[in-house]
Coordinates of C-alpha atoms and ligand atoms in Angstrom, one line a residue:
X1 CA 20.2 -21.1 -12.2
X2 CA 20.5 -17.2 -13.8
X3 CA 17.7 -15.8 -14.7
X4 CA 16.4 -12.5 -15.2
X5 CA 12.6 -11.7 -14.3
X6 CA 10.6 -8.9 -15.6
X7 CA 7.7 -8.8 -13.0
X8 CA 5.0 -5.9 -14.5
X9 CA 2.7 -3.9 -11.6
X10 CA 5.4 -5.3 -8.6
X11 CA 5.0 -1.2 -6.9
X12 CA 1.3 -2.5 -6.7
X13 CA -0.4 -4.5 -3.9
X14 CA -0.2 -8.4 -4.9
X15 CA 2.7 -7.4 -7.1
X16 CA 4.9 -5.7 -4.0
X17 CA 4.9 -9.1 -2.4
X18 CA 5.8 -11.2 -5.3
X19 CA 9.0 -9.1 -6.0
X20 CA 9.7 -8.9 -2.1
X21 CA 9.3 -12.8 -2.0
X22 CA 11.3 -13.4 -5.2
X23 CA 14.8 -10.9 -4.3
X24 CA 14.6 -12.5 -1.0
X25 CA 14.3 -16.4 -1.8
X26 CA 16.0 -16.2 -5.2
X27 CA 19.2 -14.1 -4.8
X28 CA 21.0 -15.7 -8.2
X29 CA 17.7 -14.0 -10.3
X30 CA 17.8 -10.7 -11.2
X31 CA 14.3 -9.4 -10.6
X32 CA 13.7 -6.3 -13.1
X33 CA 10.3 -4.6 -11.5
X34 CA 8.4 -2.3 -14.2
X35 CA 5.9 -0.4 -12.9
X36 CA 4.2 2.8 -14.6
X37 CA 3.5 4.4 -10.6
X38 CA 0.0 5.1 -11.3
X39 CA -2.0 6.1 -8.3
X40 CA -2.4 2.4 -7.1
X41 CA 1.9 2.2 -7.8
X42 CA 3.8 2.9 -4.4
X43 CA 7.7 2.6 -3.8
X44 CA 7.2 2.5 -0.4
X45 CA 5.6 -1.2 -0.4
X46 CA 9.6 -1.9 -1.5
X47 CA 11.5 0.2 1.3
X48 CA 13.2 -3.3 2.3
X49 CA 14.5 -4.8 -0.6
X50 CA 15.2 -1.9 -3.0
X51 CA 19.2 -1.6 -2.4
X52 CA 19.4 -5.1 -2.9
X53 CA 21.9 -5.9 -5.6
X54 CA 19.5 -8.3 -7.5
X55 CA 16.5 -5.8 -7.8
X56 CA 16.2 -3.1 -10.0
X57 CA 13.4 -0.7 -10.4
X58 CA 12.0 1.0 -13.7
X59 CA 9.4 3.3 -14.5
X60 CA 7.4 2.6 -17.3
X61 CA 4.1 2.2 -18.8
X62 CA 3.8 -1.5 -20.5
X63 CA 1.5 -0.1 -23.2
X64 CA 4.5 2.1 -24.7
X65 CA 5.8 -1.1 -27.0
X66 CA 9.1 0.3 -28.2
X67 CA 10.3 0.7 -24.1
X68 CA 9.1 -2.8 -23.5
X69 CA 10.8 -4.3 -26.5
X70 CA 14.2 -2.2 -25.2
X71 CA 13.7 -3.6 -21.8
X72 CA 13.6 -7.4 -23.0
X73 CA 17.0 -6.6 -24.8
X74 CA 18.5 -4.9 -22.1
X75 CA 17.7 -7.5 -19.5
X76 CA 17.8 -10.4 -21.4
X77 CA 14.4 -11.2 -20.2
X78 CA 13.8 -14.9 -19.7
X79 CA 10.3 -14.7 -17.6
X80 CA 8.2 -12.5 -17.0
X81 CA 5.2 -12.2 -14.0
X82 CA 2.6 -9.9 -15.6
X83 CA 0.6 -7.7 -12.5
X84 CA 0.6 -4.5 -13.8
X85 CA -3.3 -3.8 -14.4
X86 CA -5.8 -1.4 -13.6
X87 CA -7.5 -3.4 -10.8
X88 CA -10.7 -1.3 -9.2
X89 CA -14.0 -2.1 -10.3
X90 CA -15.4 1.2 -9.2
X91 CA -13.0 3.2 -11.5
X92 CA -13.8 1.0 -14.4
X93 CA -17.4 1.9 -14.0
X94 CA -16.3 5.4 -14.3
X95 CA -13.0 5.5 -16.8
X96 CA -13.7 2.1 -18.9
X97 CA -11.3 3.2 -21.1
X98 CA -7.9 3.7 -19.1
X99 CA -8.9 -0.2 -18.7
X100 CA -9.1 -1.1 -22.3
X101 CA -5.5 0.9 -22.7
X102 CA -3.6 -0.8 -19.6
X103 CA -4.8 -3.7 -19.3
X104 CA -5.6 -4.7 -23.2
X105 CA -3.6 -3.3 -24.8
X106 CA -0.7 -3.0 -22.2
X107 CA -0.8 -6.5 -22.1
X108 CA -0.6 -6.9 -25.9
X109 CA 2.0 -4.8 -25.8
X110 CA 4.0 -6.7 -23.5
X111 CA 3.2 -10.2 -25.4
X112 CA 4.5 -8.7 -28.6
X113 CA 7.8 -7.6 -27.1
X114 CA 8.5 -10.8 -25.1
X115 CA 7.8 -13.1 -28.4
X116 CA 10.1 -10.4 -31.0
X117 CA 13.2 -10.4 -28.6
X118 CA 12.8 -14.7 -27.6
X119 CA 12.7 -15.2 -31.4
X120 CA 15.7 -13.3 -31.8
X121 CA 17.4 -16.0 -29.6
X122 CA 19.3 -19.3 -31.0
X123 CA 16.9 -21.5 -28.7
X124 CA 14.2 -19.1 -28.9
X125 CA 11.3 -20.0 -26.7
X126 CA 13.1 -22.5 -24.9
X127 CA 13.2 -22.1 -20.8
X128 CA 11.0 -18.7 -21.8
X129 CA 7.6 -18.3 -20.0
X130 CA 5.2 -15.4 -19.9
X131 CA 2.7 -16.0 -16.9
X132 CA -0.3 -13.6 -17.1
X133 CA -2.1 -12.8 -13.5
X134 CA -5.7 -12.6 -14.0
X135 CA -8.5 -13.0 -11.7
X136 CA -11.9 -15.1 -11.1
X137 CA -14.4 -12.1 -11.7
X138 CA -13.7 -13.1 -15.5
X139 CA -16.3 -16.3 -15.3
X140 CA -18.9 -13.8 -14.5
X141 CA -21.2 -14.1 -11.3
X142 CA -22.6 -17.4 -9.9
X143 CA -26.2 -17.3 -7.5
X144 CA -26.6 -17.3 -4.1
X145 CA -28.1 -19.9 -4.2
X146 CA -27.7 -20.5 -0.8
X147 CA -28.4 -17.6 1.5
X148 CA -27.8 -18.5 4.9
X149 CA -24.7 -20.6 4.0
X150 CA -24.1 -24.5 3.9
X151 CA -21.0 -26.7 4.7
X152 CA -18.4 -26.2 2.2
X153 CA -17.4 -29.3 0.1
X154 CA -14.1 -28.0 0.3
X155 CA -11.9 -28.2 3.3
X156 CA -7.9 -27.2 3.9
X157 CA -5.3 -26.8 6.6
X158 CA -6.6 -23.4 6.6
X159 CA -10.6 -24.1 6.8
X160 CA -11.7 -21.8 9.7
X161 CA -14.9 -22.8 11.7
X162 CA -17.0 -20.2 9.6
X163 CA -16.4 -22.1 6.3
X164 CA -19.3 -22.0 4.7
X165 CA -20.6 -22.2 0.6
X166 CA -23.5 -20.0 -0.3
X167 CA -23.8 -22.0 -3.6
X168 CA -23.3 -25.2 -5.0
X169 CA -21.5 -24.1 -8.1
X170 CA -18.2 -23.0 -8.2
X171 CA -15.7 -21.6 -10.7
X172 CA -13.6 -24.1 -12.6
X173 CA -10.5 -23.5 -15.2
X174 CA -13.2 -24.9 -17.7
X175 CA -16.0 -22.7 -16.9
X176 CA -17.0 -20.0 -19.4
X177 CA -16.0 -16.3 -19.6
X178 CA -18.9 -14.4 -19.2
X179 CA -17.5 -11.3 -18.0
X180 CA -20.1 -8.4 -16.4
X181 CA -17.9 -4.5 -15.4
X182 CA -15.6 -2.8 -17.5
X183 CA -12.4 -4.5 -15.4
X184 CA -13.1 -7.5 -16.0
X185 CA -14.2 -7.5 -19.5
X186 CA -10.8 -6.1 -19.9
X187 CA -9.1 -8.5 -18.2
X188 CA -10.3 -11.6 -20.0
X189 CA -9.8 -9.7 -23.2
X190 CA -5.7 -9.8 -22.0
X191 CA -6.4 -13.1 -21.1
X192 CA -7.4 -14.7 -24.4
X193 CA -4.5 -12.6 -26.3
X194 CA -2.2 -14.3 -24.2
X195 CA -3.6 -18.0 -25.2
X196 CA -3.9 -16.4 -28.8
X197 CA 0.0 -16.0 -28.1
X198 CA 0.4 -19.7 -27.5
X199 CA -2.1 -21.2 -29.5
X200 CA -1.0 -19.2 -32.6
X201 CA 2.7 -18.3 -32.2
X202 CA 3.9 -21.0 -29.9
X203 CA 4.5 -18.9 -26.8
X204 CA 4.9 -20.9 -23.2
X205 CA 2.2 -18.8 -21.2
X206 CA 0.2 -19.7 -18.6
X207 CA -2.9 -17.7 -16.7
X208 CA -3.9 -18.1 -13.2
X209 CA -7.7 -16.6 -12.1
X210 CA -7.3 -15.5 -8.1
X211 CA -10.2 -14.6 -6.2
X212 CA -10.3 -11.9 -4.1
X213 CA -6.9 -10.9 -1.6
X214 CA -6.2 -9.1 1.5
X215 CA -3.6 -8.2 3.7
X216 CA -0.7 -5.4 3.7
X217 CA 0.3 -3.1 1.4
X218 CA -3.4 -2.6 -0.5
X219 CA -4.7 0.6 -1.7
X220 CA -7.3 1.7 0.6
X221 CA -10.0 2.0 -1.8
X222 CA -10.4 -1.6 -1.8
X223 CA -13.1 -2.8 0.8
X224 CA -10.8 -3.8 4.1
X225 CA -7.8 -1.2 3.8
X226 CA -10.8 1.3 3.7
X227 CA -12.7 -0.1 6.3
X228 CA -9.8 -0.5 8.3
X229 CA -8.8 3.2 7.9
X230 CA -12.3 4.5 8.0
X231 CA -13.4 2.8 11.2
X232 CA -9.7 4.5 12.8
X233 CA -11.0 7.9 11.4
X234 CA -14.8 7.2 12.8
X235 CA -15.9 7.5 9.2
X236 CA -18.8 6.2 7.3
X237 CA -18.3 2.6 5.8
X238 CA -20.7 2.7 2.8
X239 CA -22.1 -0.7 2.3
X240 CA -23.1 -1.5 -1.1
X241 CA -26.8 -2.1 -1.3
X242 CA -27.5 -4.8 1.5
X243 CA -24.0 -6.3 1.9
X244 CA -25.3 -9.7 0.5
X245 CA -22.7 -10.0 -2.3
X246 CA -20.3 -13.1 -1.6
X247 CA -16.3 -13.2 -2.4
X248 CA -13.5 -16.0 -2.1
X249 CA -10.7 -14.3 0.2
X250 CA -7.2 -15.2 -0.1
X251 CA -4.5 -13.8 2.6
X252 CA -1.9 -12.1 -0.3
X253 CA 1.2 -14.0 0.8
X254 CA -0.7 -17.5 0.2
X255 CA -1.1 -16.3 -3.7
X256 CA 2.9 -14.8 -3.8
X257 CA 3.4 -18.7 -2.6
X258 CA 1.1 -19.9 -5.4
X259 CA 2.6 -17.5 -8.1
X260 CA 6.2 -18.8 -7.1
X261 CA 5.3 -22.4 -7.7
X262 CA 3.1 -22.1 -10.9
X263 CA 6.0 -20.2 -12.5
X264 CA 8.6 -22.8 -11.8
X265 CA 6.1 -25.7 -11.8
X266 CA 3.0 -24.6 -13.9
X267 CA 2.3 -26.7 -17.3
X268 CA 3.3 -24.1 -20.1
X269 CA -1.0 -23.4 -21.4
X270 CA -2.4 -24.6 -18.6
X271 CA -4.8 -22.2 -16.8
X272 CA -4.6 -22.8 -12.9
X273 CA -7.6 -21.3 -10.1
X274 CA -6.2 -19.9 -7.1
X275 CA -8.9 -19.0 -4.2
X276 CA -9.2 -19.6 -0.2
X277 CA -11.9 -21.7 0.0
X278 CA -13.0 -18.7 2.2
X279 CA -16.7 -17.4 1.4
X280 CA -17.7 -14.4 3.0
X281 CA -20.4 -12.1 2.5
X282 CA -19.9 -8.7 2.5
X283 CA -21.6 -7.8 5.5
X284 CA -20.5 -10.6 7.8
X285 CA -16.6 -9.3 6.9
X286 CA -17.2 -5.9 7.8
X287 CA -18.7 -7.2 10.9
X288 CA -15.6 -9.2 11.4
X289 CA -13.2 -5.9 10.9
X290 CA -14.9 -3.9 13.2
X291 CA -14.8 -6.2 15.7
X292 CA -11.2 -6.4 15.7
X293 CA -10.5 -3.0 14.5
X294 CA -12.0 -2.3 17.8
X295 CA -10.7 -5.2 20.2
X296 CA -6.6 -3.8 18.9
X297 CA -7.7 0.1 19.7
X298 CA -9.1 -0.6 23.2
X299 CA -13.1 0.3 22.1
X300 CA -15.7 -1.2 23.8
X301 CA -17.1 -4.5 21.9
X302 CA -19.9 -2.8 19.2
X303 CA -18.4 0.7 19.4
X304 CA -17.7 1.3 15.3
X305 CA -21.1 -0.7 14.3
X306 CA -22.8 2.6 14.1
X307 CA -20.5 3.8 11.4
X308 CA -21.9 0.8 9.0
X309 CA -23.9 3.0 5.8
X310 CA -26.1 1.2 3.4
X311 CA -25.6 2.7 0.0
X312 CA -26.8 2.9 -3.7
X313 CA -25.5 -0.6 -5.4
X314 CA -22.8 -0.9 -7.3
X315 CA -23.8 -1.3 -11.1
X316 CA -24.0 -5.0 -12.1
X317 CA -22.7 -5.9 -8.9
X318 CA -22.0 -9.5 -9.5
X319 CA -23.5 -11.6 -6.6
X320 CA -21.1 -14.5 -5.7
X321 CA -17.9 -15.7 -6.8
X322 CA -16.3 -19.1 -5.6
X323 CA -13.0 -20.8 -6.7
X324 CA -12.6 -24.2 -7.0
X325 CA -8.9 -24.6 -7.2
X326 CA -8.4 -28.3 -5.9
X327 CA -6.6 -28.5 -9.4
X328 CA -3.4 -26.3 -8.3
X329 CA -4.0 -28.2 -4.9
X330 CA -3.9 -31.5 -6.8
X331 CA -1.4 -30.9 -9.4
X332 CA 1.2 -28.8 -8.0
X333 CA 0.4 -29.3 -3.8
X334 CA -0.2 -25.6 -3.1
X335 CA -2.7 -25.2 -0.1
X336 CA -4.0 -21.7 1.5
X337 CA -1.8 -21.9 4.4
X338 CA -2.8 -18.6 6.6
X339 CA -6.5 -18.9 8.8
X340 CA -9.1 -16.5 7.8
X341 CA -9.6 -15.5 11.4
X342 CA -5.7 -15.0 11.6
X343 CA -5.6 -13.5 8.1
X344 CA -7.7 -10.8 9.3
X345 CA -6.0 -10.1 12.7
X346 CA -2.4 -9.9 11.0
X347 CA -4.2 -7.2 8.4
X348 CA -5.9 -5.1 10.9
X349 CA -2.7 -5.4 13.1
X350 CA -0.5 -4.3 10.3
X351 CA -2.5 -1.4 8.8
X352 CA -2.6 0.2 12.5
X353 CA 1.0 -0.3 12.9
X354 CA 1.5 1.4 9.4
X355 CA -0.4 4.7 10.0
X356 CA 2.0 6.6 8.1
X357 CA 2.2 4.7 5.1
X358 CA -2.1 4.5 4.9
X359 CA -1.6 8.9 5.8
X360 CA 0.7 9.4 3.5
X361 CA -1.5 7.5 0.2
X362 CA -4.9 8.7 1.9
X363 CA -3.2 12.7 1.5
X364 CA -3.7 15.0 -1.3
X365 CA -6.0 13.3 -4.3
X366 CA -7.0 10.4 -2.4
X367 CA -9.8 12.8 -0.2
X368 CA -11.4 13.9 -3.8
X369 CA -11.6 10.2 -5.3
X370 CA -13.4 9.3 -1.9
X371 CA -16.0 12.1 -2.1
X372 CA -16.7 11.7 -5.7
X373 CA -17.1 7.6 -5.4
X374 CA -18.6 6.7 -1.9
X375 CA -20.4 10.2 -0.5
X376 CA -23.8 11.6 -1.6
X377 CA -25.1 8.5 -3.5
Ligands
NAD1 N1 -6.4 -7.6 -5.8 C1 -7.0 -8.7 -6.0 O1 -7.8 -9.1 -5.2 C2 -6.8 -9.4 -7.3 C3 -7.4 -10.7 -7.4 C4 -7.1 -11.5 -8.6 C5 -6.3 -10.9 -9.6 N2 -5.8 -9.7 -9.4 C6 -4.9 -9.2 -10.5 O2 -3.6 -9.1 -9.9 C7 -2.9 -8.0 -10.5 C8 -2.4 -7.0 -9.4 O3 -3.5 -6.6 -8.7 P1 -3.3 -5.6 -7.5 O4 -4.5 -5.7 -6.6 O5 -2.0 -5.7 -6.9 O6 -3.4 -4.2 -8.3 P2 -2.9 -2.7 -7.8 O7 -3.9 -1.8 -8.5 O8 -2.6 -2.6 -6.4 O9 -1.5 -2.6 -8.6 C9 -1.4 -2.5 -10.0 C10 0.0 -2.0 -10.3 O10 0.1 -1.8 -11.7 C11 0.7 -0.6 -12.0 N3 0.3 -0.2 -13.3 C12 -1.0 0.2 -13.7 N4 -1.0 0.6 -15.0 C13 0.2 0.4 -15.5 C14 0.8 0.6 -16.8 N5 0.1 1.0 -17.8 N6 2.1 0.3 -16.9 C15 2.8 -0.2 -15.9 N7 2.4 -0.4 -14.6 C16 1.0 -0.1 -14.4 C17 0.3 0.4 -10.9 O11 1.2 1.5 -10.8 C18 0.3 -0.6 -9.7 O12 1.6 -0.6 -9.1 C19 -3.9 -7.3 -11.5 O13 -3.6 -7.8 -12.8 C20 -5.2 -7.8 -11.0 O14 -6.1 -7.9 -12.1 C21 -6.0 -8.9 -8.3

């Protein structure tokens, strides 16, 4: 079947290998990828797909409505894949605002343009869907509970032998928002305008909460691009307070997979989890990328430990977050299909094979935005 996708944010990390997975496995779509370009926006995650004949690139900010609205039009937009956010906790402690503009409003904006051009249409929201990307640090923080780890209840194909739950709790579609930094208050904000789409004007979204990703393509201000790229430079790797904090870690290409499915297969309202069964605390995954950071550059075995720097907290650093998503698992049959172990070799492998593109982001601004956030604190 034709159709034509409007996928927001795809110049971005998790967004890059959605629209590189969709022009490649769907060549009767045309993929329309909007991205604004901000500092986290880079063409270069697209270098192999972009003279393909079903992709086409535009520049654009999703909070200017009248574009957006112009774009559905000109498209004939029948489903769109919303990534485009601000995404770094760090910055929203800093600029809250720029996250109230992109990712509020932005996403309101968008909303209001996909429902004004589908009601123009004889069948209207027929076949339509607007699938908002949001992420698990919108239920708040749950208590580690369980320091030194216990057997997960959860297993997978992917389970590795570390597999371990520092809590008994986990986060379910049902649980409560109870969001704690600027990004993620912002984010659940766009996520209950787009069930106030549904709920009030009959809109067909859907929202899916992913923990935390890795792999290629992310900015390196994000915890294992910069380690990666710090330990190669013998620099620092600040450690926020005592590395305790817990996150679920999903290899990228596993949530492109689950995106994929949920927007051919999701419920229209439903709310889906997405997360790797894959605790880790901070601490024990740094351990884990200097180890191989150092195995794949020939250093003796403990060589970059030294470069591990215990600094100031993060404010409101939320302790632990853990997805249960057996729903999408039980409803739809998506799994985490990629080992953490061999998650983490592919990303270290891949960021030293890719020098130049981690150089050529790391140049210029990038130097300044380090200083000011990680040095002196
Ligand atoms: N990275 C994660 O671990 C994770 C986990 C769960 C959910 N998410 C969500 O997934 C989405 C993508 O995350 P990511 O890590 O790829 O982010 P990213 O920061 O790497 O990419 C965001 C992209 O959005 C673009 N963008 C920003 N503001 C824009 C605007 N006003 N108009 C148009 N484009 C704009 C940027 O240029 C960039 O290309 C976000 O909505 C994020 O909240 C991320």
């Amino acid at each position: 079947m034709k159709r034509n996708i409007l996928i927001t944010g795809g110049a971005g990390f998790i967004g890059s290998h959605v629209v590189r997975l969709f022009v490649n496995k769907y060549p009767d779509y045309h993929i329309v990828n909007l991205d604004k370009l901000t500092y986290a926006g880079n063409l270069a995650n697209l270098k192999e797909i972009e003279d393909r004949p079903n992709y086409t690139f535009v520049r654009a900010d999703i909070v200017d409505f009248e574009v957006m609205r112009r774009i559905m039009d000109e498209h004939e937009i029948d489903g769109i894949i919303h990534l485009a956010a601000e995404s770094h906790v760090d910055r929203s402690i800093k600029d809250p605002f720029t996250f109230a503009r992109t990712n509020v409003m932005g996403t309101l904006s968008l909303l209001q343009a996909a429902k004004e051009y589908w009601e123009t249409l004889p069948e209207k929201y027929e076949g339509k869907r607007f699938y908002h990307i949001s992420t698990d640090e919108v239920y708040g923080a749950l208590e580690l509970t369980n320091p030194k780890g216990i057997e997960s209840p959860f297993t997978t194909a992917a389970s590795s032998e570390h597999h371990h739950a520092y809590g008994t709790v986990f986060f379910l579609e049902t649980t409560k928002y109870n969001p704690h930094s600027p990004y993620s208050a912002s984010k659940a904000s766009s996520d209950h305008f787009v069930r106030a789409y549904h709920d009030t004007y009959g809109m067909p979204t859907i929202v899916t909460n992913c923990s935390n990703n890795y792999g290629p393509y992310q900015f390196p201000e994000k915890l294992i691009p910069l380690f990666i790229n710090n330990i190669r430079h013998r620099k620092p790797l600040p450690v926020y307070g005592k590395g305790e904090n817990v996150r679920d870690w999903l290899y990228v290409e596993d949530h492109a997979r689950a995106i994929d499915l949920i927007f051919h297969k999701g419920i229209i309202a439903e709310t889906y989890n997405i997360g790797g069964f894959n605790e880790w605390k901070n601490i024990d995954i740094i351990k884990v990328i200097i180890k191989t950071v150092d195995r794949l550059l020939g250093n003796p075995e403990g060589y970059s430990d030294e470069l591990i720097t215990y600094v100031t907290d993060r404010l409101g650093h939320d302790m632990r977050y853990a997805i249960d998503s057996r729903k999408l698992q039980r409803e739809l049959g998506w799994e985490p299909s990629l080992q953490f172990e061999e998650g983490i070799e592919r990303t270290v492998r891949w960021y030293l094979d890719h020098q130049d593109w981690m150089d050529n982001i790391t140049s210029g601004d990038y130097e300044r935005y380090y200083e000011d956030m990680y040095k002196n604190r």
